[in-house]
Coordinates of C-alpha atoms and ligand atoms in Angstrom, one line a residue:
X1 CA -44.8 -32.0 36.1
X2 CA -48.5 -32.6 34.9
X3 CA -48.8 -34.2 31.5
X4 CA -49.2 -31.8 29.5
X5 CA -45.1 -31.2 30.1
X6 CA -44.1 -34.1 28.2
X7 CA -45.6 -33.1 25.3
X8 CA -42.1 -30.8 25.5
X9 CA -39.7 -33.2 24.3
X10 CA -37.2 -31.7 26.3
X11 CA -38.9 -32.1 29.4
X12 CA -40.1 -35.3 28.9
X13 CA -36.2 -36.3 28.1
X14 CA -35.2 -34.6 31.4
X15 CA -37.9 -36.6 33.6
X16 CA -37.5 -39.8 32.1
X17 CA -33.5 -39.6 32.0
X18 CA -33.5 -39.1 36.0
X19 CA -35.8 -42.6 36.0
X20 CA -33.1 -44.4 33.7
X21 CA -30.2 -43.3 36.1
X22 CA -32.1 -44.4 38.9
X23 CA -32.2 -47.7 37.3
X24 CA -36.3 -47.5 37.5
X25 CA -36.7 -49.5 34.4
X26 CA -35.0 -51.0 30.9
X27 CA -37.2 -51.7 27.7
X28 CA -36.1 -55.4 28.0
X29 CA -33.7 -55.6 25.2
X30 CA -31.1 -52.7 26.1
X31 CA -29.6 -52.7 29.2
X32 CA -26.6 -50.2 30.8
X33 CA -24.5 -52.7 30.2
X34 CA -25.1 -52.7 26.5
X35 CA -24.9 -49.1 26.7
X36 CA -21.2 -49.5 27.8
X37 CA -20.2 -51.9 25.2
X38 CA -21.8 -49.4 22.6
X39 CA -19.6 -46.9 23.5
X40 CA -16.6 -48.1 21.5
X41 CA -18.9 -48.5 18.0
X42 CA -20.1 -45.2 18.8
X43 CA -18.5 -43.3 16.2
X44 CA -20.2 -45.7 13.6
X45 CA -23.4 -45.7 15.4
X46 CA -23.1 -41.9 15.1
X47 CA -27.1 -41.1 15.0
X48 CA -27.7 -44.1 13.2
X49 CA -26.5 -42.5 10.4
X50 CA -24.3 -44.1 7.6
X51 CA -23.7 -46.9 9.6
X52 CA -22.1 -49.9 9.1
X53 CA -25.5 -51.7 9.2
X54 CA -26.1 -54.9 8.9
X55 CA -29.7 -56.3 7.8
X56 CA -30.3 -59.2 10.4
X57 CA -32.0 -61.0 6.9
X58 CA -30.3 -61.3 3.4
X59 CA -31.2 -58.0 1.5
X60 CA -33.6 -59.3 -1.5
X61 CA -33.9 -55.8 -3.2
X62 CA -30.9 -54.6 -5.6
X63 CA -30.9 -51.4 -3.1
X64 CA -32.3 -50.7 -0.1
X65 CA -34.5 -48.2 -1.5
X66 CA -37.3 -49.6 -3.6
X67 CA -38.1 -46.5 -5.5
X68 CA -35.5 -45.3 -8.2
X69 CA -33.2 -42.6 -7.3
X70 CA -32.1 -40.6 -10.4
X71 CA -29.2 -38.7 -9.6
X72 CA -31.3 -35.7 -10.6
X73 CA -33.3 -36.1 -7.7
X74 CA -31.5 -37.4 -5.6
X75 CA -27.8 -38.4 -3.7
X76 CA -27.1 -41.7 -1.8
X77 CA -25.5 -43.0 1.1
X78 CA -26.0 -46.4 1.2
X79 CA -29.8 -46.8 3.0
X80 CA -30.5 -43.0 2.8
X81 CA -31.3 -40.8 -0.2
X82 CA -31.4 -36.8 -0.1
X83 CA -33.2 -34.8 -2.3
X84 CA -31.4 -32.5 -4.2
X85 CA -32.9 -29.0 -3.6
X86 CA -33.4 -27.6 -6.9
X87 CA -35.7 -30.6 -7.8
X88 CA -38.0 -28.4 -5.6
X89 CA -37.7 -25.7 -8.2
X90 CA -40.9 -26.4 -10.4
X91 CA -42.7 -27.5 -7.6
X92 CA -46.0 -27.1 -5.1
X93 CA -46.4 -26.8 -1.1
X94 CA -45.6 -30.7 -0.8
X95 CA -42.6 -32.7 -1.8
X96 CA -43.6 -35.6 -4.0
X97 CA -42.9 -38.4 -3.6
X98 CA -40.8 -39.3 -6.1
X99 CA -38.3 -36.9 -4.6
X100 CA -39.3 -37.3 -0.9
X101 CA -36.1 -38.3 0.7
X102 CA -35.0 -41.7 2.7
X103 CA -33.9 -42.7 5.7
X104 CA -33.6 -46.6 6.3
X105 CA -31.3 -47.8 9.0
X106 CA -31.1 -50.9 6.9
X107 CA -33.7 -51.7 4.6
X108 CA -37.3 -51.1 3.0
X109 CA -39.2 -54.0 4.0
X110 CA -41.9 -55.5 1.6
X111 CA -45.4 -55.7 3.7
X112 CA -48.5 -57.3 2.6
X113 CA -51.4 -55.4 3.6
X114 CA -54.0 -58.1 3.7
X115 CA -51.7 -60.1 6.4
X116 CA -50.3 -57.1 8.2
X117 CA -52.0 -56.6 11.7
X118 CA -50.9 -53.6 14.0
X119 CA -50.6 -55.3 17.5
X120 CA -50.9 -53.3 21.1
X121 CA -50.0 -55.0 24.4
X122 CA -48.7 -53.9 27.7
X123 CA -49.9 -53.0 30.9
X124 CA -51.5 -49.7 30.2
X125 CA -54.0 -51.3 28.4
X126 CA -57.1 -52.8 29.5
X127 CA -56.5 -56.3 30.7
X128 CA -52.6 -55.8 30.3
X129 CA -52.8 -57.6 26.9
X130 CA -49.3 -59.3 26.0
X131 CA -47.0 -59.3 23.4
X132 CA -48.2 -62.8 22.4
X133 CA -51.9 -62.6 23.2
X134 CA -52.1 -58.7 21.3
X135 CA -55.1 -55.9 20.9
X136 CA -55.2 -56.3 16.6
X137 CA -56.5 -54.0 14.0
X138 CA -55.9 -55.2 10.7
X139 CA -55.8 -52.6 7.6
X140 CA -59.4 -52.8 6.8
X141 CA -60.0 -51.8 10.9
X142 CA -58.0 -48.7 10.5
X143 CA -59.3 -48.0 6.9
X144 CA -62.6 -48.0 8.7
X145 CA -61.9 -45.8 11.4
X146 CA -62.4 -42.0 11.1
X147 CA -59.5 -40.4 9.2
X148 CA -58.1 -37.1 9.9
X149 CA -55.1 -35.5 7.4
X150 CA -51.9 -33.1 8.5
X151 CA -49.6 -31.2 6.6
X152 CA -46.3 -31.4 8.0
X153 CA -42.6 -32.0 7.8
X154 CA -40.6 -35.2 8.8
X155 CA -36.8 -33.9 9.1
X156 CA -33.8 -36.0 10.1
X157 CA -32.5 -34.7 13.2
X158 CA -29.0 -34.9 11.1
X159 CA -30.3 -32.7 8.2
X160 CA -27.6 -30.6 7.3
X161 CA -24.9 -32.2 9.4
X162 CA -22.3 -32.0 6.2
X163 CA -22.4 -28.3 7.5
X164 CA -20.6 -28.9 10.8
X165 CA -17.2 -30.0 8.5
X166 CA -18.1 -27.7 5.5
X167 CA -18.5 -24.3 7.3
X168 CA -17.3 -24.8 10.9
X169 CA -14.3 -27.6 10.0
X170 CA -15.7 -29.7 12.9
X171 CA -15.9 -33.4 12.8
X172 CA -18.7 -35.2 13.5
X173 CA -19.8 -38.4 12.5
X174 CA -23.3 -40.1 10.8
X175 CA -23.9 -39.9 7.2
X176 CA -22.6 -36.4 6.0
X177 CA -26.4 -34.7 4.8
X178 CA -27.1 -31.4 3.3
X179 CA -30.0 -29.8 3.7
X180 CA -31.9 -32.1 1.9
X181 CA -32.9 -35.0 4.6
X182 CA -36.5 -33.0 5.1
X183 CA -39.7 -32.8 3.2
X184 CA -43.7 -31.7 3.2
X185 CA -46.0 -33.5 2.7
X186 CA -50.1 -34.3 3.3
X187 CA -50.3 -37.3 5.5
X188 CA -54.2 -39.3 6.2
X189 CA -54.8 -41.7 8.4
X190 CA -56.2 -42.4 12.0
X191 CA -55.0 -40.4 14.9
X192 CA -52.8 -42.9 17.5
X193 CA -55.3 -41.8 20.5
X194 CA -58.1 -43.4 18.1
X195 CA -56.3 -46.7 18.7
X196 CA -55.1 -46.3 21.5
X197 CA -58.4 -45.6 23.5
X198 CA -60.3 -48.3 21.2
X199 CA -57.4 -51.1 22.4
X200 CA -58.6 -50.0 25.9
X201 CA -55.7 -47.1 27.1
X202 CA -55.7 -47.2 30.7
X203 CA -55.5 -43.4 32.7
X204 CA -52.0 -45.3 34.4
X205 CA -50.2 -45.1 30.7
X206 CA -47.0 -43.4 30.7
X207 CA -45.5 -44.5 27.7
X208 CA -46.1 -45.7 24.1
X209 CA -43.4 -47.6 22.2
X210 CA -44.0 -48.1 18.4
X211 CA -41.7 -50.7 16.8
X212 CA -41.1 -50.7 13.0
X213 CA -41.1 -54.4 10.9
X214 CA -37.7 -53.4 9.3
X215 CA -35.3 -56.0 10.0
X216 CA -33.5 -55.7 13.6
X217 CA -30.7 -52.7 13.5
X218 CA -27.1 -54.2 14.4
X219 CA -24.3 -51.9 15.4
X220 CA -21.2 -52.1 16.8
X221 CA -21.4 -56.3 17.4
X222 CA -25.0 -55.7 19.5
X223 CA -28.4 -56.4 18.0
X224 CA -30.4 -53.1 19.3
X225 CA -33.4 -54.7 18.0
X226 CA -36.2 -53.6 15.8
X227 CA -36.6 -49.6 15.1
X228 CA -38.7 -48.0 18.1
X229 CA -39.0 -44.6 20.0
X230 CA -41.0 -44.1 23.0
X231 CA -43.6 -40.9 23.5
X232 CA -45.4 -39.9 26.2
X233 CA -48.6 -40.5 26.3
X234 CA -49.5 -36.9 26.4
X235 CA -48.0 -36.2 22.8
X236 CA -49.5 -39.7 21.4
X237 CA -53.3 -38.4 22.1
X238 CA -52.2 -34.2 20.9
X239 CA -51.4 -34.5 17.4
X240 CA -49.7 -37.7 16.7
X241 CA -51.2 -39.7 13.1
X242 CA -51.2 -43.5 12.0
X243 CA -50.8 -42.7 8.7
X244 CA -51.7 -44.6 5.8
X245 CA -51.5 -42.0 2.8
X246 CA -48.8 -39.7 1.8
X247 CA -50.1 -37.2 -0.6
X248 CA -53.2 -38.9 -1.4
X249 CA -51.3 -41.8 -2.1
X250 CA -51.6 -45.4 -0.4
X251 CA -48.0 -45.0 1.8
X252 CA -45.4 -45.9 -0.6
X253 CA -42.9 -48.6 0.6
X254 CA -40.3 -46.6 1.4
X255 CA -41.8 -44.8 3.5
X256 CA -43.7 -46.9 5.8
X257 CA -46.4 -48.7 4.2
X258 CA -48.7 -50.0 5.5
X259 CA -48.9 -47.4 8.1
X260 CA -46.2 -44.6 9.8
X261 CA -46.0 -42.5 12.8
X262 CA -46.0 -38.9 11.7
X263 CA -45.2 -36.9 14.9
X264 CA -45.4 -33.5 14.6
X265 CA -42.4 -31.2 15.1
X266 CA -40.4 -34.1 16.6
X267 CA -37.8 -35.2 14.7
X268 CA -37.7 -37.4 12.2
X269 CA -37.0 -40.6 13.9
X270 CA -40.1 -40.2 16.1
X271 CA -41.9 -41.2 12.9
X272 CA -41.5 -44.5 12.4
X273 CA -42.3 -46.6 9.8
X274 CA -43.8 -49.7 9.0
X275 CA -45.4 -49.8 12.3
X276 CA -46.1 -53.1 13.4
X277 CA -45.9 -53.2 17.2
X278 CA -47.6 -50.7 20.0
X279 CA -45.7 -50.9 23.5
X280 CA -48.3 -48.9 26.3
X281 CA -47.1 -49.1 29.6
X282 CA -47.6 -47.7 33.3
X283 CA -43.5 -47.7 33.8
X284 CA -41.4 -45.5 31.0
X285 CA -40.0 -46.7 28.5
X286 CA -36.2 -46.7 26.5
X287 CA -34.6 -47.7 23.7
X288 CA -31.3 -46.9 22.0
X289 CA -32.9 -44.0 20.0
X290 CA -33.7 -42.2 23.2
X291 CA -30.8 -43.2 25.3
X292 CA -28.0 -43.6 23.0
X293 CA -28.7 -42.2 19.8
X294 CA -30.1 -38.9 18.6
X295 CA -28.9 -36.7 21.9
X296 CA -26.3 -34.6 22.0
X297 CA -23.2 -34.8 22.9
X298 CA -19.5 -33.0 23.3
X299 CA -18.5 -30.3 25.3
X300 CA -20.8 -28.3 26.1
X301 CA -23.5 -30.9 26.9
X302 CA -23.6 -33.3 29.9
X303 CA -21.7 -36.7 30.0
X304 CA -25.0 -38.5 29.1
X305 CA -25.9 -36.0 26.4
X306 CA -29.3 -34.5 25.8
X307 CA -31.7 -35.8 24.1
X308 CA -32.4 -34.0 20.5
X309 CA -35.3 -31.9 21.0
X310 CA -37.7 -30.4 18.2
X311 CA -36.2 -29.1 15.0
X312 CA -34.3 -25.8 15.0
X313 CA -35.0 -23.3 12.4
X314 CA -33.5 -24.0 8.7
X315 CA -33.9 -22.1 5.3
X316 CA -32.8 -23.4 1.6
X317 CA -32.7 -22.3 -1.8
X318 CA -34.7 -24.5 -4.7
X319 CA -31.4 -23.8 -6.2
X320 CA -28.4 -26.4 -7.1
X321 CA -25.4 -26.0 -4.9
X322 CA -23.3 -24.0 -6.9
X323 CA -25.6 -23.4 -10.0
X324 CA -24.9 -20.5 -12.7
X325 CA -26.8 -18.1 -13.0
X326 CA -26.7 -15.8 -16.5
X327 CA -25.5 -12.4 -15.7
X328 CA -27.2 -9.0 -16.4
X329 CA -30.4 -10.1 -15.5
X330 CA -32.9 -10.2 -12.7
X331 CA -33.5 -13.9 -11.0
X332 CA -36.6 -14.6 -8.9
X333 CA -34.2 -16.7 -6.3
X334 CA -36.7 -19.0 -4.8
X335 CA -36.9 -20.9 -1.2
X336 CA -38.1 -22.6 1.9
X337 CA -37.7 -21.9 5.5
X338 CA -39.0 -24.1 8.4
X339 CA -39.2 -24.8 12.4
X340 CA -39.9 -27.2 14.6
X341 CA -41.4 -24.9 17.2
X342 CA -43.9 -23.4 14.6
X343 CA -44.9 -20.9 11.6
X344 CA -41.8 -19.2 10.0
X345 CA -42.7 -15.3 10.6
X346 CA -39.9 -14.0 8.4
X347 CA -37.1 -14.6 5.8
X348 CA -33.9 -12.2 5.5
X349 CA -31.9 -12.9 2.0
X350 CA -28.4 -11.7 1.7
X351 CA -26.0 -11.9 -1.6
X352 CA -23.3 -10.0 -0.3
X353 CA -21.7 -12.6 2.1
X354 CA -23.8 -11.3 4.8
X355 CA -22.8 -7.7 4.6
X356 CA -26.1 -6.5 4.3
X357 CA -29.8 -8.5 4.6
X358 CA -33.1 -7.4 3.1
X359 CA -36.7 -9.2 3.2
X360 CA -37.8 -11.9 1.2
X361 CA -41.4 -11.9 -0.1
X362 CA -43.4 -15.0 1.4
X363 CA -45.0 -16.8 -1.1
X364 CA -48.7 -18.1 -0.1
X365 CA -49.6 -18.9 4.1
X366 CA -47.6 -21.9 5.3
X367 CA -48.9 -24.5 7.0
X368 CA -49.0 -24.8 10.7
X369 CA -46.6 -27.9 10.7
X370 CA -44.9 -27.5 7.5
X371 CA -42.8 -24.5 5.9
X372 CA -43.0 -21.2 4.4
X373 CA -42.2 -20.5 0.5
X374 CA -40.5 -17.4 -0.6
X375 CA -39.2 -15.3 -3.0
X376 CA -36.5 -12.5 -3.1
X377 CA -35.5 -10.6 -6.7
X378 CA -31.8 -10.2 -7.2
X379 CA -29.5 -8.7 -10.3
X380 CA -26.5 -9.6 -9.3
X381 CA -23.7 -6.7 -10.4
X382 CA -21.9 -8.7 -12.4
X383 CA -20.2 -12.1 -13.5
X384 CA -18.7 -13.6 -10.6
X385 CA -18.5 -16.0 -7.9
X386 CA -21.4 -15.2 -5.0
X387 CA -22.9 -16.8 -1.8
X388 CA -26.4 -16.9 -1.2
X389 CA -27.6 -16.8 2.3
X390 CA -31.3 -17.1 4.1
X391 CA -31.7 -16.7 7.5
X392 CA -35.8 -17.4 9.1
X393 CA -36.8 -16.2 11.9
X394 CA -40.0 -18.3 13.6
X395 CA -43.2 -17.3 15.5
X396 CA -41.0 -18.1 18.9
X397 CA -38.4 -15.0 17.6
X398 CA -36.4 -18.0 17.5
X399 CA -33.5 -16.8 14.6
X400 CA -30.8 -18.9 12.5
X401 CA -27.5 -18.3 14.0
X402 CA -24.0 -17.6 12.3
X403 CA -22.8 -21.0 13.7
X404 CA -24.6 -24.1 14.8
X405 CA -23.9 -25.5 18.5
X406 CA -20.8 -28.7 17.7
X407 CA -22.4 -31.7 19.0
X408 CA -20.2 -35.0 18.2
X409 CA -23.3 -36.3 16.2
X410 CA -24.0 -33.5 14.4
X411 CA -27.5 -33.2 14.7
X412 CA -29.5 -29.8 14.5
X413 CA -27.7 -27.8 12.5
X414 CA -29.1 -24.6 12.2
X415 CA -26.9 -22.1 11.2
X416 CA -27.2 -19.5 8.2
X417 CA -26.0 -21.9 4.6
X418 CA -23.2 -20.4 2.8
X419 CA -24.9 -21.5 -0.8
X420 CA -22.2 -20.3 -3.7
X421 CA -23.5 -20.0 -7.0
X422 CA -21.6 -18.4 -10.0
X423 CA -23.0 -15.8 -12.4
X424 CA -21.6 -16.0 -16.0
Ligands
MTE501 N1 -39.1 -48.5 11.2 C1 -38.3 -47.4 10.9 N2 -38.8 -46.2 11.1 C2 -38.1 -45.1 10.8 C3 -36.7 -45.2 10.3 C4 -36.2 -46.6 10.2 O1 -35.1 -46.8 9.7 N3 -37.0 -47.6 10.5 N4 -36.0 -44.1 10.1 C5 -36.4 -42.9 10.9 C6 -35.7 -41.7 10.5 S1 -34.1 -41.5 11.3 C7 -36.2 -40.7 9.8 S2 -35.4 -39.2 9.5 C8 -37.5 -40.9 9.1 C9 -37.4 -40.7 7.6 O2 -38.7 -40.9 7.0 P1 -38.7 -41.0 5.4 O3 -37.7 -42.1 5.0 O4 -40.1 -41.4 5.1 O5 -38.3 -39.7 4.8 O6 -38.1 -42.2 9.4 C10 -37.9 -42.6 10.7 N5 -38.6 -43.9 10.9
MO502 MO1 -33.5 -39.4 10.9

């Protein structure tokens, strides 16, 4: 496998998994042992989803979330907030953010900027700096490095999991989504092999572990310790930002500031927020999010699961779920379809429960990480009850499916929506 492969989350899952079971290294925190215990919490832990969690501090805050959540704009579950899809209706290419949606496994820390340093240590850095003697940049020192911007979509790897019960009456577990746990937007910042290379990356680097400053996530009875993902290096010096603006924007609080991961097509807990620690190291890396959470299992998937890879392909109406519509006249039904393997090349509408499927219209060119908009006219033949149905199809010929793959977490779902709507 040269390096390149990892970029491939799948691959790099596969390599790295064979090094876990052959006991070749632990990330220090989380051991097999832990893993065993966290079996029985499991169905809590489900994908860190709703979770039972518990802040290891006193929550300050009167929610979670520090930016209001009308119920116009938004539903809750606890720590996570979706966006209601038809508060995309009026909208641009990006999501704002006063609609962008949340996911905290416990709470938004409040960060100071002038105090906040990001820290690197580990052996594949120059001089194998250590956690307690760290490589620093403080704001200022990223503000000052070059910047570089991306449009692109974070996703939850759960988005849309309500959909394993709704349409496939399966039962999974982790807070119960719609399709609203994903959003666009223009991210600036520094690119991660910027810092990595000025903190002195070594050509032995493997692995780079990014740690969030939200207080520890505890699951099940076990502390699992702050938030953190590892990445190959590989993907960390492609196309993988520090980001310290969302939509022009200093990074609001809720979502990471000072500074966030955004990584490209990997799902959405790659990303993490309020980054405060850099792991690099010559040995790989783990953590629960890579061993324990956010790979599928059930069935049809191996005893130890597999790892979530990139997004599947998903479309959604800017519509309410089940809206009215007046009858006898023409709507302009409006929507989004996206991928985590690249550009959506087309979008099939259907109104007749998926009888017959014509073309939508794309609206504008999307971007290379984010979606496509589009546009399909429909009179509908008379007052009744309908269901509205997109299916995408991506650049890979990669196509939404009548049902999604069950997975016990019920991540990925990717199946054609059933969205009713009634026309009086
Ligand atoms: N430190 C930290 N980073 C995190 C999380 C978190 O709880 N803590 N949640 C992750 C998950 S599961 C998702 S889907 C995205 C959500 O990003 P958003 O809240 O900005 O929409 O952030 C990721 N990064
Ligand atoms: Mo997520």
């Amino acid at each position: 496998m040269d390096d390149h492969d990892l970029i491939d989350e799948y691959r790099y899952d596969s390599a790295r998994l064979a090094q876990w079971h052959a006991g070749r290294a632990t990330d220090g925190r989380f051991t097999r042992r832990d893993l065993a215990r966290l079996v029985t919490g499991l169905s809590l832990a489900a994908g860190g989803a709703a979770l039972t969690a518990t802040p290891a501090q006193a929550d300050p805050a009167p929610g979670p979330i520090v930016k209001p959540l009308p119920p116009e704009l938004f539903e809750v579950y606890g720590s996570n907030a979706e966006m209601h899809w038809e508060a995309m209706a009026d909208q641009g290419y990006l999501v704002p953010v006063d609609r962008f949606f949340v996911r905290d496994h416990t709470v938004t820390p409040r960060i100071a900027a002038d105090t906040w340093r990001l820290q690197l240590f580990g052996t594949g850095l120059r001089g194998s700096p250590t956690a307690d003697w760290p490589v620093e940049f403080s704001y200022r020192d990223l503000l000052n490095l070059p910047a570089e911007s991306l449009t692109a979509f974070i996703e939850c790897a759960g988005n849309g999991r309500n959909f394993f019960t709704s349409q496939q009456q399966q039962t999974v577990s982790g807070t119960a989504w719609g399709l609203g746990a994903v959003g666009v937007a223009h991210w600036r910042g520094v690119r991660l092999a910027t810092v990595l290379r000025r903190a002195g990356l070594t050509r032995a680097a493997v692995d780079v572990m990014p740690q969030g400053l939200d207080p520890d996530f505890v699951t099940g009875g076990v502390n699992l310790g702050p938030v953190r993902r590892p990445l190959p290096v590989a993907k960390a010096l492609h196309d993988v930002l520090l980001a310290y603006e969302m939509n022009g924007q200093p990074l609001p609080p809720d979502h990471g500031f000072p500074v966030r991961l955004v990584v490209p097509s990997w799902i959405g807990i790659s990303s993490i927020k309020w980054v405060g620690r850099v792991e690099v190291s010559t040995t790989p890396l783990f953590s629960p999010w890579n061993t324990q959470f956010y790979r599928l299992f059930g069935p049809d998937y191996p005893t130890d699961g597999t790892l979530v890879t990139r997004q599947v392909v998903k479309s959604a109406f800017e519509l309410a779920w089940n809206a009215t519509l007046p009858a006898h006249r023409h709507h302009l039904l409006r929507g989004r379809s996206w991928s985590g393997n690249g550009p959506v090349r087309h979008v099939e509408v259907s109104t007749d429960d998926g009888a017959t499927w014509r073309p939508a219209r794309p609206v504008g060119v999307g971007a290379a990480h984010g979606w496509q908009r589009w546009e399909y006219r429909w009179r509908p033949p008379g007052p009744g009850a309908y269901t509205l149905r997109a299916r995408a199809t991506d650049v890979t010929g990669a196509t939404q499916p009548v049902q999604a793959p069950y997975n016990t977490l019920g991540y990925l779902f990717g199946a054609i929506v059933a969205h009713p709507v009634t026309v009086a």
